[in-house]
Structure formats: C-alpha cells, structure tokens
Amino acid sequence: MKYVRSFGGGSAEGRAKDKALLGGKGANLAEMASLGLPVPPGFTITTEVCRYVMEHGADAYPDGLDDEVAQALARVEELTRSRFGDAAQPLLVSVRSGAPASMPGMMDTILNLGLNDTTVEALAKQSGNAWFAWDCYRRFVAMYGEVVLGVVAADEHQEPPFDRLLDELKRKHRANRDQDLSEAALREAVATFKAEVQKVTGAPFPDDVRTQLWGAIGAVFQSWNNPRADYYRKMHGISSTMGTAVNVQAMVFGNLGDDCATGVAFTRNPATGTPELYGEFLTNAQGEDVVAGIRTPEPISELATKLPAAHAELVRVAKLLEDHFRDMQDLEFTIQKGQLYMLQTRTGKRTGKAMVRVAVDLVNEGKLTPREAVLRIEPGKLDEVLHPTIDPKARPAAAAKGLPASPGAAIGRIVFTANAAAEWAQRGEQVLLVRTDTSPEDIHGMKAAAGILTARGGMTSHAAVVARGMGKCCVTSCTALRVDVAKKTASIVGGGKETKLKEGDTLTLDGSTGQVFLGSLPLVPAQLGAELGTLMEWVDSFRTMKVRTNADTPTDARTARSFGAEGIGLCRTEHMFFQPERILAVREMILASDEAGRRAALAKILPMQRGDFAELFRVMDGLPVTIRLLDPPLHEFLPHAPQEIEEVAKELGQSPAKVAAKIHELTEANPMLGHRGCRLAITYPEIYEIQAQAIGEACALVAKEGVVVTPEIMIPLVMVPEELRRLRELVARAFEKALGGAQIAYTIGTMIELPRACVVADRIAEHADFFSFGTNDLTQTTFGLSRDDAGRFLPTYLDQGLVPADPFVALDPEGVGALIELGVRGGRATRPHLKVGICGEHGGEPSSVEFCHRAGFDYVSCSPFRVPIARAAAARAALAAEAKG
Ligand code: ADP
Ligand code: MG
Ligand code: MG
C-alpha cells in the first residue's frame, strides 16, 4: 500500500481523477504539476490514512507511513535545495487539508511550518530580510497554536487570543497595520504568543520540526470531524466517511517585499459569468490574508500595473487551466519576487446566473457540447436566477454601498451574530446577518439569514464565497458600516452624518449592485434572460417528460407559462375560496344541515368557480388543465371567532348556538385522515356534481371564444375502486350536461395518494384515464407522519442520519418510490397507455424529477417558479438514462 504521493518538479504520482484518494486539492495540485505548471513541490497523504485514523484513533497511523513521509520529504528537500530543520538552508512547508468534495475554509491549514528559534535566523540570513523571517514565524506560532494546540477564543463574542495579543502590540507600537510592525515588535509577538501557549496548554511551544510536522498532520486529520466541517457536509449532502487528505508542500512567499503578492482568481466572474480574469490580491502578504478580510485586497486588474510579468503569466495559466478542465476555475496563487506559483485550482463555485452564462458561453466557444453543458447544470441553482429583484421604479438613494458579492435582493431584520440569526430565523423572522466579517464559525447563521452584509472583506472573502455557494444575497466591504456586537448596534457613517441601527431594524440589500437601503423596498419578479432561454432550448431538446405547473390562479398560471409550463397538473379548487367574500359561501356549504342547504350554498359557489375556471382556461389556451375536485381541509375553513360564527348563522338562518354545535360535531380528531377528498362526495354527491357543472359551463363558454380547452377532471384521495367508479359516472353526467352539446375532449382520472391506492392500482385504473401521484399525502400516509407535526422530531432524524433527506422535500425512493412504481405497474397493466404524472411538491425537486423519469412518468407538475428547474432536471434524467443505455 502506498499512503503518500509526491508532486512537483514537473511530475506527479496522481491526476485530477484521483480525488477520492488524494482529495480535490491534492489531485489538482498533481494535475497542475504534471502539466508543467509552476507548483511548489510537495506530497499528499491519502484519505485512506484519514479513514484509518478515524477507525483506530488519533495518532494511530498505518505501518510504513513514517518512512513514506520521510522519503517524500527528502524529495522535496532535493527539489528545493534545502533541508527540513536545517540551521543554514531550512525548508518550510505548509500543511493543508483537502477533502474529495470541496469544503472551502472548513478545515485547517498551517503555513511556515519548520520554523524555530534557529531556523528563523537562517531564514533571515538567507533571505536578507529579517522582518520577513519574523513575520513568517509569528504567523506560524499563531496558526499552529490555534489549530494544533487549541489556543482559541472561548466563544464567538471574544476575539481569538493571538489576534487580541497582536492588536495589543500594534497599539503599543503605534502600528496601524500588521505590516507596520517592526522586526523587534514581531520578535516580541513570537515571544508573547509562545508565552500564551505555555499559559493555556501548560507546555512549551514545540521547537522540534518533526514534532511540528506530525502535530499538524494529526490536526488536519482531526479537523475532518470539527463541528463546522460537519455542518458544512450536512448542508451539502457530503458523506462523512470519505475523510480528508493532507497536503504537505514547500512554502513560497508572498510576503518578501513589494514584488511579492498572494491572491485568488476566477477564470470568469463567479457572480455574473462574464468572461474576464476576476479576483483579488494583496502585495507583501501571505496565505489567508486575502480571504480573511484583514486588509481589503486590490482587484486583479491592478496586478497588471503593479507586477505586469507575473500578471501576464497568471493570465496564461488561467486560460490553460480553464481549457484543460473545460470549466471555470477558482485559482489560488502566490508571487515570490515576481515569479508566479500556483497553489490550488478547483471548479469555481458560482451563482445561478453565472452558472447559466458560463455554460452557454463555453458551448459558444466550442469547449462544451450542449449535452455536456446541460449535464453540468445544477437544476436547483436556477432558482436564484428566478428570484425577485428590487423594483427599479422604487429605488431610493442607497444608505451605503459595498461590493456586489452575491446577487439577488434580500429584505430582513438585522442581527449581529450567527447564533442570533439562527434563533431569530427559528422564530420565523426574516433576518440579515450583519458582521464586520464572517468566519467559518458563522456558517449556520449565514444559512439561516436571508442575506449577509459585512463591513470588511472583498469579493472572495469568506462571506462572499459561502454566500455564492448558498445562492444567497451578500454585500461585502461596506466600509461605511461599523458594527458593535456587544452593544447590538451598528452605524452607517459617511457624508458627515451617522445613521444608527440596532438589532431588529430592517434593511434591504441588493447583492447585484452592492447597495444597502434602509427599510423594506418592493420587489419585482425576475425576467428570463437570453442565456437562460438558450440553455432552456437545449434542455427541452433532450427531455422526454412534460413539465406542468401547480396553479390555482390566473396569475400563477401566467407566470408558469412564461417559464415554459406545458399545462396545469394541479388546480386545487379549494384554494379558490380563501378570499373573505368567498369563504362565507364555503362555510355555509360545510355547515348546512341538509342537502337543500348545501345546494343553496353551492348555487352561490357555482358562478364564482365557473368564472375562475374560464379565466384559467383562457390563460392555458391550447394546453391541458387538470382540475382537482374539492379536497378541503375542513378545519381550515371552519369559522372560530364568535363574529364569524354569527355571520354564517345569519346566512343559514340558524342560531349561532346551533352553528357552534355543528362546528363542534364536525371537528375531527385527525383531519388529515378524516372526512375529506372524495369521501366528501360519497356522502354529499351534490358537491362534485356542481363542480363538474361549473367546469363544463366554463368549457362551453371559452370554447365559444375560440379557446382550445382540454380539461382533465381529477378525483382525489381514492382508496377503493368503487369510489372512483361511482364518482366518475356522476361527474361525467353533470359535466356533459353542462357542455350543452359543445364538443370538448375531456378525461377523468384520479389522484393516487394513499398506499392502498398504489396496491390496487390495477383495479382503480379500470375507471381512470390518468393517474397523478399526490406525493405530499402519499409521503404522509406512507410514513404515517404528519407534515404539520414532523418539525418536532424530523430535524433530529436528519441530524442523526436516520433519514438521508427530508422526505417532504426529496421523494423517498425506497418507500414512497416503491409504492409509486407498484402503482404505475398496476395502472398500466390495466391500461397500457395510462397517462401518469406527479403533482406533489416533489415535482420541482431535481432528484424526485429524475425518479419520475426512471419510473416512466409522462409529466411532472410543480409550482411556477420551479418549472425551469424541473425542465432541466428532466433533461438531465433523460441524458443519464441514455448514457446507461
Ligand atoms: P483552504 O482549503 O482553506 O483554501 P489552503 O490549504 O488552500 O486552505 O490554504 C490557504 C492559503 O494558504 C492558500 O490560498 C495559500 O495562499 C496559502 N498557502 C498554502 N500553501 C502554501 C504554500 N506552500 N506556500 C505559500 N502559501 C501557501
Ligand atoms: Mg483556509
Ligand atoms: Mg485554498
């Protein structure tokens, strides 16, 4: 077994494809080295060792690892003509984590390892720059102290100890910035840091370089299981069993003077997709300075003026890497004395907008085929492109401006800590997380917030990168902002005035322009841009499933049609009754004591329904419209306030007491499993009869206007075939009568939403022209789990990995999916061409859409804004099935 793979010096023992073993960082370093790019030499300890350590406990390494590391280190020494721990030519290394899946900033990195009181003097002498040597040393002691020795802040309100000590020194020596500290002050920093280590851990800082190396290797392996890495993995569905690799790499220095720099760059703009080298750098700086927001970095374009040769080389390498990987890359580089070194490349995280633009551009540039472009798309991310933006007509002057780090608009009440954001969001508040800068510890708060605003940091700061990954609006580097976490206040200063803000105040952020507004601004729906249109044309050329929408109103139907919906898959007729003037009629119907009373109420409902259906048919001219007959959650319609009861009583000509008694009688112990769906029509057939009449009259009406209607009448919650046989007969009779001789093709089918219906689907299909799987109820009834109550324990189940995903979000393929497959098989055994669709929330969730494709569905139906997502997911499913043969 080989646990260690070397890279650098023009070759590598691995390639980009070896991510599972070498981690993403190690695999790509190997690939870059093999391409002959300037990569400092180093080696990767494989993820296998991490899995070994997880199993056998910390510091229990597999046999032979020691020797392999020693050999690989010797190779690095040879290539760099230096020796680890040497008193004349010391080798310094970085020890970097790198998991198979990208987890930016979630685990730890240590730079300048190999420094001690002897080697620091050698470094000073060798470089002729003592300031530099001590700058490296103080950074190393702080990083090592924090990551390996656990000298960290007690909680998020406190400054990390080494930051605090450095700030004290800066004050003492009147230094504004880190780089203003003198060599003597840096020596003092090292001594102070070491004293802090001794105080906190009770042991001296390790001087032996091999102890340092193994300490760092161990810490990186352990960081695989730190809470923030764990949280990140859960959020992104990354398995926790893979483990991380460790990369040990010769240091190059961006802090040797003004002809040195460190930076990050994207081969295209990650917020918009614009083809331009995009990123930031700092001169005379090291490593994390750019990302940590300690100093505000300069845009890459400035590098062309400051270090033109290195800039030209970066442009060349960036293009080479993008062409090689055929995707937008995210690069980390360091320039030492004018010479460029590449430290990392990976597929760049991008916003939904950039995802679309880059995919279309790469095809137009001939680098990808449309098929590849569609397979690269993450359908879920299209959601961001469809998000509302601030109404341009109602845009006041901005209170402040920062950098447009992640686009979209966000409105919310401001909070100043990640914990507060999480707590407020839990209470149902829409919040904005406002901080000086964010760190990986803030990730749960960023997730909970609608948007993020930071005073510091650039376009590639932690906040910016994480927000873009989450598709969340983010404004960084808002320099007018001052945050006082302890007092829970902030202020915006500028133009000679100061606006005071406190926790709970409302702001609106525009992540596309970087503007910050006081109060809440009106938003307008998104427009589909030209690039999305092109991408969607490709998508549609590959997909075989139709995509419809769930829409109850003409507005929703119109939106969905503009997003490419090919019909309505679910119109919930009870949703047409929520307006106050209508709900009264429904209450009368529910509370009527006999058929005559119900018919009187239904007579009021009939014209309203006819009008609604007619309007929906007009909007969906030429496309099928599935109308589900009444399935009212009774308890949602019953009046409760005395005044409401009185109102209904008056209409019914009954006493309020009698009505109250009736309400009591109708109250169900478990409404979800109660008197609803077609059960209502079995007991009170006149309800479906009148609805069918309203649909028929609406059809006849619009057909006269020249509208092409294809109604599909759907009967919900069928459990035994006989329900459907009877109701179908009743509905067909009423519908045809209402048509009054108009020739309209229509179908009658059922919603499959109970396990029993799946099991007896063959017999149900005798009476159904189509099946539409109602997966919300089917999930509830299969799991025996009420959606409304699951919030109490489902998060624990998810947390403990008892269920891989929320089954109400992503269709459970194992249980619910198996029932669906049974239902499709049964239905099609009776009717080989039975039309099959889905109309639950799952119809717009990518993994569920892919399931539906595999199960042989004709269409999926989802909410209007998810129609483009479903189209893309359907195309990917078709391509995946094709690839499998
Ligand atoms: P992350 O996974 O959080 O990005 P990295 O391992 O990439 O952490 O390290 C963070 C930064 O440290 C890099 O971007 C780079 O600037 C710096 N760094 C890492 N290794 C070296 C090295 N060998 N020489 C110089 N800088 C390095
Ligand atoms: Mg890092
Ligand atoms: Mg990195």
Short mmCIF file of C-alpha atoms in Angstrom, two decimals, residues 186-544:
data_model
loop_
_atom_site.label_atom_id
_atom_site.label_comp_id
_atom_site.label_asym_id
_atom_site.label_seq_id
_atom_site.Cartn_x
_atom_site.Cartn_y
_atom_site.Cartn_z
CA LEU A 186 7.45 40.83 15.55
CA ARG A 187 10.07 39.18 17.76
CA GLU A 188 8.03 40.37 20.72
CA ALA A 189 4.90 38.89 19.13
CA VAL A 190 6.55 35.47 18.84
CA ALA A 191 7.64 35.59 22.48
CA THR A 192 4.19 36.71 23.65
CA PHE A 193 2.44 34.06 21.57
CA LYS A 194 4.69 31.35 22.93
CA ALA A 195 4.06 32.54 26.48
CA GLU A 196 0.31 32.36 25.80
CA VAL A 197 0.72 28.78 24.54
CA GLN A 198 2.66 27.86 27.68
CA LYS A 199 0.00 29.51 29.85
CA VAL A 200 -3.01 27.89 28.18
CA THR A 201 -1.62 24.41 27.46
CA GLY A 202 0.93 24.12 30.27
CA ALA A 203 3.59 23.02 27.82
CA PRO A 204 6.19 24.91 25.75
CA PHE A 205 5.71 25.53 22.04
CA PRO A 206 7.36 22.63 20.15
CA ASP A 207 10.73 23.55 18.63
CA ASP A 208 11.40 20.22 17.03
CA VAL A 209 10.35 20.45 13.38
CA ARG A 210 9.33 16.78 13.10
CA THR A 211 7.11 17.13 16.16
CA GLN A 212 5.61 20.19 14.48
CA LEU A 213 5.01 18.26 11.25
CA TRP A 214 3.27 15.30 12.83
CA GLY A 215 1.28 17.58 15.11
CA ALA A 216 -0.01 19.45 12.08
CA ILE A 217 -0.76 16.27 10.13
CA GLY A 218 -2.73 14.93 13.08
CA ALA A 219 -4.65 18.19 13.48
CA VAL A 220 -5.67 18.24 9.83
CA PHE A 221 -6.99 14.69 10.06
CA GLN A 222 -8.87 15.60 13.25
CA SER A 223 -10.31 18.73 11.62
CA TRP A 224 -12.31 16.42 9.36
CA ASN A 225 -14.65 15.96 12.28
CA ASN A 226 -14.77 19.52 13.61
CA PRO A 227 -18.30 20.93 14.03
CA ARG A 228 -18.15 23.43 11.21
CA ALA A 229 -16.90 20.80 8.73
CA ASP A 230 -19.64 18.52 9.95
CA TYR A 231 -22.27 21.20 9.49
CA TYR A 232 -21.00 22.04 6.01
CA ARG A 233 -21.15 18.39 4.98
CA LYS A 234 -24.73 18.03 6.21
CA MET A 235 -25.78 21.16 4.42
CA HIS A 236 -24.26 19.99 1.13
CA GLY A 237 -25.07 16.30 1.48
CA ILE A 238 -21.40 15.26 1.58
CA SER A 239 -20.66 11.88 3.14
CA SER A 240 -18.72 11.98 6.40
CA THR A 241 -16.94 8.69 5.79
CA MET A 242 -14.60 9.77 2.98
CA GLY A 243 -12.06 11.58 5.12
CA THR A 244 -9.59 14.25 4.11
CA ALA A 245 -6.15 14.05 2.59
CA VAL A 246 -3.21 16.07 3.95
CA ASN A 247 -1.01 18.05 1.60
CA VAL A 248 2.49 18.97 2.70
CA GLN A 249 4.01 21.48 0.34
CA ALA A 250 7.14 23.62 0.17
CA MET A 251 6.36 27.21 1.08
CA VAL A 252 6.64 30.05 -1.39
CA PHE A 253 6.47 33.56 -0.02
CA GLY A 254 4.22 36.42 -0.95
CA ASN A 255 5.47 38.48 1.97
CA LEU A 256 9.08 39.01 0.91
CA GLY A 257 8.50 42.57 -0.28
CA ASP A 258 6.53 44.67 -2.73
CA ASP A 259 7.44 42.44 -5.68
CA CYS A 260 5.57 39.65 -3.89
CA ALA A 261 1.86 39.01 -3.59
CA THR A 262 -0.78 36.46 -2.78
CA GLY A 263 -4.21 36.20 -4.30
CA VAL A 264 -7.18 34.31 -5.61
CA ALA A 265 -8.64 34.47 -9.09
CA PHE A 266 -11.54 33.07 -11.05
CA THR A 267 -11.18 32.45 -14.76
CA ARG A 268 -14.62 34.07 -15.15
CA ASN A 269 -16.66 36.35 -12.96
CA PRO A 270 -18.33 33.99 -10.44
CA ALA A 271 -21.24 36.35 -9.73
CA THR A 272 -22.26 37.13 -13.31
CA GLY A 273 -20.33 34.68 -15.50
CA THR A 274 -18.72 37.50 -17.54
CA PRO A 275 -15.57 36.12 -19.24
CA GLU A 276 -12.80 38.06 -17.50
CA LEU A 277 -9.99 37.12 -15.14
CA TYR A 278 -11.54 38.08 -11.89
CA GLY A 279 -10.14 38.15 -8.41
CA GLU A 280 -8.09 39.90 -5.80
CA PHE A 281 -4.58 40.10 -4.45
CA LEU A 282 -2.51 41.73 -1.75
CA THR A 283 1.13 42.66 -2.15
CA ASN A 284 3.58 41.69 0.56
CA ALA A 285 1.13 39.33 2.21
CA GLN A 286 0.67 35.69 2.90
CA GLY A 287 -1.95 33.00 2.54
CA GLU A 288 -5.22 33.70 4.16
CA ASP A 289 -4.77 37.49 4.36
CA VAL A 290 -6.87 37.89 1.21
CA VAL A 291 -9.74 35.69 2.34
CA ALA A 292 -9.67 36.67 5.99
CA GLY A 293 -10.57 40.26 5.28
CA ILE A 294 -7.69 41.64 7.41
CA ARG A 295 -6.77 44.06 4.66
CA THR A 296 -9.07 44.96 1.79
CA PRO A 297 -7.43 43.47 -1.30
CA GLU A 298 -7.00 45.02 -4.72
CA PRO A 299 -8.72 43.81 -7.89
CA ILE A 300 -6.67 41.58 -10.22
CA SER A 301 -6.69 44.26 -12.91
CA GLU A 302 -4.33 46.28 -10.67
CA LEU A 303 -1.82 43.43 -10.81
CA ALA A 304 -1.26 44.24 -14.48
CA THR A 305 0.18 47.61 -13.43
CA LYS A 306 2.00 46.50 -10.31
CA LEU A 307 3.57 43.23 -11.44
CA PRO A 308 2.97 43.05 -15.21
CA ALA A 309 5.10 39.97 -15.93
CA ALA A 310 3.51 37.91 -13.18
CA HIS A 311 0.08 39.12 -14.30
CA ALA A 312 0.73 38.01 -17.87
CA GLU A 313 1.85 34.62 -16.61
CA LEU A 314 -1.30 34.33 -14.47
CA VAL A 315 -3.47 35.14 -17.49
CA ARG A 316 -1.69 32.42 -19.49
CA VAL A 317 -2.02 29.82 -16.72
CA ALA A 318 -5.66 30.70 -16.06
CA LYS A 319 -6.57 30.17 -19.71
CA LEU A 320 -4.58 26.97 -19.88
CA LEU A 321 -6.31 25.57 -16.79
CA GLU A 322 -9.78 26.56 -17.92
CA ASP A 323 -9.22 24.99 -21.32
CA HIS A 324 -7.75 21.91 -19.69
CA PHE A 325 -10.61 21.38 -17.25
CA ARG A 326 -13.19 22.84 -19.65
CA ASP A 327 -14.82 24.71 -16.82
CA MET A 328 -14.46 27.91 -14.86
CA GLN A 329 -11.61 27.56 -12.36
CA ASP A 330 -11.00 29.11 -8.96
CA LEU A 331 -7.25 29.65 -8.53
CA GLU A 332 -5.00 30.42 -5.57
CA PHE A 333 -1.58 31.80 -6.34
CA THR A 334 1.44 33.42 -4.76
CA ILE A 335 4.03 35.63 -6.42
CA GLN A 336 7.50 35.44 -4.91
CA LYS A 337 9.97 38.00 -6.21
CA GLY A 338 7.98 38.38 -9.42
CA GLN A 339 7.70 34.62 -10.00
CA LEU A 340 4.19 33.12 -10.13
CA TYR A 341 3.39 29.92 -8.21
CA MET A 342 0.10 28.04 -8.40
CA LEU A 343 -1.19 26.74 -5.08
CA GLN A 344 -4.65 25.48 -5.96
CA THR A 345 -7.19 25.12 -8.73
CA ARG A 346 -10.72 23.85 -8.48
CA THR A 347 -14.03 24.16 -10.26
CA GLY A 348 -15.25 27.64 -9.34
CA LYS A 349 -18.37 27.99 -7.23
CA ARG A 350 -20.74 30.36 -8.92
CA THR A 351 -24.16 31.89 -8.66
CA GLY A 352 -27.08 30.53 -10.65
CA LYS A 353 -26.74 33.44 -13.01
CA ALA A 354 -23.05 32.73 -13.61
CA MET A 355 -23.79 29.02 -13.96
CA VAL A 356 -26.14 29.72 -16.86
CA ARG A 357 -23.89 32.28 -18.53
CA VAL A 358 -20.73 30.15 -18.27
CA ALA A 359 -22.48 27.03 -19.61
CA VAL A 360 -23.83 28.90 -22.63
CA ASP A 361 -20.54 30.73 -23.28
CA LEU A 362 -18.48 27.54 -23.09
CA VAL A 363 -20.74 25.97 -25.70
CA ASN A 364 -20.50 29.05 -27.92
CA GLU A 365 -16.70 28.98 -27.54
CA GLY A 366 -16.73 25.38 -28.74
CA LYS A 367 -15.42 23.98 -25.45
CA LEU A 368 -18.54 22.05 -24.49
CA THR A 369 -21.37 20.43 -26.38
CA PRO A 370 -24.92 21.44 -25.42
CA ARG A 371 -25.34 17.97 -23.95
CA GLU A 372 -22.31 18.44 -21.68
CA ALA A 373 -23.50 21.91 -20.74
CA VAL A 374 -26.87 20.54 -19.62
CA LEU A 375 -25.18 17.79 -17.62
CA ARG A 376 -23.07 20.44 -15.85
CA ILE A 377 -26.11 22.41 -14.70
CA GLU A 378 -27.31 22.10 -11.11
CA PRO A 379 -31.05 22.47 -11.72
CA GLY A 380 -31.71 23.64 -8.16
CA LYS A 381 -29.48 26.66 -8.66
CA LEU A 382 -31.73 28.00 -11.40
CA ASP A 383 -33.94 29.08 -8.56
CA GLU A 384 -31.63 32.04 -7.92
CA VAL A 385 -31.97 33.31 -11.46
CA LEU A 386 -35.71 33.39 -10.97
CA HIS A 387 -35.55 35.32 -7.73
CA PRO A 388 -37.18 38.69 -7.45
CA THR A 389 -35.11 41.88 -7.60
CA ILE A 390 -35.71 45.38 -6.22
CA ASP A 391 -38.34 47.26 -8.19
CA PRO A 392 -36.33 49.76 -10.28
CA LYS A 393 -39.18 52.26 -10.01
CA ALA A 394 -38.94 52.31 -6.23
CA ARG A 395 -35.22 52.65 -5.66
CA PRO A 396 -34.34 55.40 -3.17
CA ALA A 397 -30.81 56.65 -2.59
CA ALA A 398 -28.67 53.95 -1.01
CA ALA A 399 -27.65 54.39 2.61
CA ALA A 400 -24.31 52.73 1.91
CA LYS A 401 -22.52 50.82 -0.77
CA GLY A 402 -20.28 47.77 -0.64
CA LEU A 403 -19.19 45.14 -3.11
CA PRO A 404 -21.83 43.10 -5.02
CA ALA A 405 -20.57 39.77 -3.68
CA SER A 406 -23.58 37.58 -4.40
CA PRO A 407 -26.59 38.78 -6.38
CA GLY A 408 -30.30 38.95 -5.64
CA ALA A 409 -32.23 41.12 -3.23
CA ALA A 410 -32.84 40.44 0.44
CA ILE A 411 -35.01 42.16 3.00
CA GLY A 412 -34.74 41.40 6.68
CA ARG A 413 -34.23 42.48 10.26
CA ILE A 414 -30.61 42.84 11.20
CA VAL A 415 -28.78 40.71 13.76
CA PHE A 416 -25.09 40.70 14.62
CA THR A 417 -24.17 37.14 15.50
CA ALA A 418 -24.64 33.85 13.74
CA ASN A 419 -26.41 32.45 16.79
CA ALA A 420 -28.87 35.34 16.84
CA ALA A 421 -29.53 34.80 13.12
CA ALA A 422 -30.26 31.13 13.71
CA GLU A 423 -32.50 31.86 16.73
CA TRP A 424 -34.49 34.61 15.05
CA ALA A 425 -34.95 32.55 11.90
CA GLN A 426 -36.20 29.66 14.01
CA ARG A 427 -38.93 32.00 15.30
CA GLY A 428 -39.93 32.67 11.71
CA GLU A 429 -38.19 36.04 11.36
CA GLN A 430 -36.55 37.02 8.08
CA VAL A 431 -33.08 38.22 9.12
CA LEU A 432 -29.95 39.74 7.64
CA LEU A 433 -26.67 38.77 9.23
CA VAL A 434 -24.60 41.92 9.66
CA ARG A 435 -20.97 41.50 10.70
CA THR A 436 -17.56 43.10 10.46
CA ASP A 437 -16.56 39.96 8.62
CA THR A 438 -17.65 36.34 8.73
CA SER A 439 -15.66 33.25 9.54
CA PRO A 440 -16.39 29.55 9.08
CA GLU A 441 -17.94 29.50 12.57
CA ASP A 442 -20.76 31.70 11.26
CA ILE A 443 -21.97 29.26 8.69
CA HIS A 444 -25.20 28.23 10.48
CA GLY A 445 -26.17 31.89 10.82
CA MET A 446 -25.42 32.58 7.17
CA LYS A 447 -27.62 29.65 6.24
CA ALA A 448 -30.45 30.98 8.41
CA ALA A 449 -30.19 34.55 7.11
CA ALA A 450 -31.91 35.90 4.01
CA GLY A 451 -28.85 37.98 3.23
CA ILE A 452 -25.40 38.86 4.52
CA LEU A 453 -23.74 42.23 4.95
CA THR A 454 -20.12 42.68 6.05
CA ALA A 455 -18.00 45.77 6.65
CA ARG A 456 -14.76 44.14 5.57
CA GLY A 457 -13.61 41.51 3.09
CA GLY A 458 -13.66 41.55 -0.67
CA MET A 459 -15.32 39.66 -3.47
CA THR A 460 -13.51 36.49 -2.47
CA SER A 461 -13.81 36.81 1.30
CA HIS A 462 -15.32 34.00 3.31
CA ALA A 463 -18.72 35.69 3.35
CA ALA A 464 -18.72 36.17 -0.42
CA VAL A 465 -17.65 32.63 -1.28
CA VAL A 466 -20.04 30.94 1.11
CA ALA A 467 -22.96 33.18 0.17
CA ARG A 468 -22.49 32.49 -3.53
CA GLY A 469 -22.38 28.79 -2.77
CA MET A 470 -25.66 29.09 -0.91
CA GLY A 471 -27.19 31.28 -3.61
CA LYS A 472 -27.72 33.95 -1.00
CA CYS A 473 -27.62 37.71 -1.43
CA CYS A 474 -24.41 39.16 0.01
CA VAL A 475 -22.78 42.59 0.19
CA THR A 476 -19.18 42.77 1.49
CA SER A 477 -16.65 45.51 2.13
CA CYS A 478 -19.30 48.02 3.12
CA THR A 479 -16.71 50.37 4.58
CA ALA A 480 -19.25 52.88 5.91
CA LEU A 481 -20.59 50.21 8.26
CA ARG A 482 -19.46 49.94 11.88
CA VAL A 483 -20.66 47.01 13.95
CA ASP A 484 -20.68 46.79 17.72
CA VAL A 485 -21.53 43.19 18.50
CA ALA A 486 -21.52 43.66 22.28
CA LYS A 487 -23.96 46.60 22.23
CA LYS A 488 -26.03 45.01 19.43
CA THR A 489 -25.84 48.19 17.39
CA ALA A 490 -24.35 49.30 14.12
CA SER A 491 -23.99 52.56 12.31
CA ILE A 492 -23.51 53.78 8.79
CA VAL A 493 -21.15 56.72 8.62
CA GLY A 494 -20.49 58.89 5.62
CA GLY A 495 -21.22 62.27 4.11
CA GLY A 496 -20.74 63.86 7.52
CA LYS A 497 -23.61 62.02 9.12
CA GLU A 498 -24.19 58.83 11.01
CA THR A 499 -27.23 56.55 10.79
CA LYS A 500 -27.65 54.48 13.92
CA LEU A 501 -29.03 50.96 13.65
CA LYS A 502 -29.96 48.45 16.31
CA GLU A 503 -30.74 44.77 16.34
CA GLY A 504 -34.13 44.14 14.70
CA ASP A 505 -34.06 47.15 12.35
CA THR A 506 -34.96 46.41 8.74
CA LEU A 507 -32.61 46.80 5.77
CA THR A 508 -32.81 45.86 2.11
CA LEU A 509 -29.69 44.57 0.37
CA ASP A 510 -29.02 44.48 -3.34
CA GLY A 511 -26.37 41.85 -3.90
CA SER A 512 -26.20 42.68 -7.61
CA THR A 513 -25.10 46.30 -7.07
CA GLY A 514 -23.74 46.19 -3.52
CA GLN A 515 -26.25 48.78 -2.35
CA VAL A 516 -27.70 48.87 1.15
CA PHE A 517 -31.06 50.55 1.77
CA LEU A 518 -32.83 51.48 4.98
CA GLY A 519 -36.22 49.84 5.49
CA SER A 520 -38.01 47.44 3.20
CA LEU A 521 -38.27 48.00 -0.58
CA PRO A 522 -40.77 46.48 -3.04
CA LEU A 523 -39.50 43.59 -5.17
CA VAL A 524 -40.40 42.57 -8.73
CA PRO A 525 -40.26 39.08 -10.27
CA ALA A 526 -37.21 38.06 -12.28
CA GLN A 527 -37.02 38.13 -16.07
CA LEU A 528 -35.67 35.19 -18.04
CA GLY A 529 -32.54 36.43 -19.78
CA ALA A 530 -31.35 35.49 -23.25
CA GLU A 531 -28.79 32.99 -21.93
CA LEU A 532 -31.34 31.13 -19.86
CA GLY A 533 -33.57 31.00 -22.93
CA THR A 534 -30.76 29.38 -24.94
CA LEU A 535 -29.97 26.91 -22.20
CA MET A 536 -33.64 26.02 -21.86
CA GLU A 537 -33.86 25.33 -25.60
CA TRP A 538 -31.09 22.76 -25.20
CA VAL A 539 -32.78 21.38 -22.12
CA ASP A 540 -36.04 20.94 -23.98
CA SER A 541 -34.31 19.19 -26.87
CA PHE A 542 -33.13 16.44 -24.51
CA ARG A 543 -36.04 15.91 -22.18
CA THR A 544 -38.84 13.46 -22.82
#
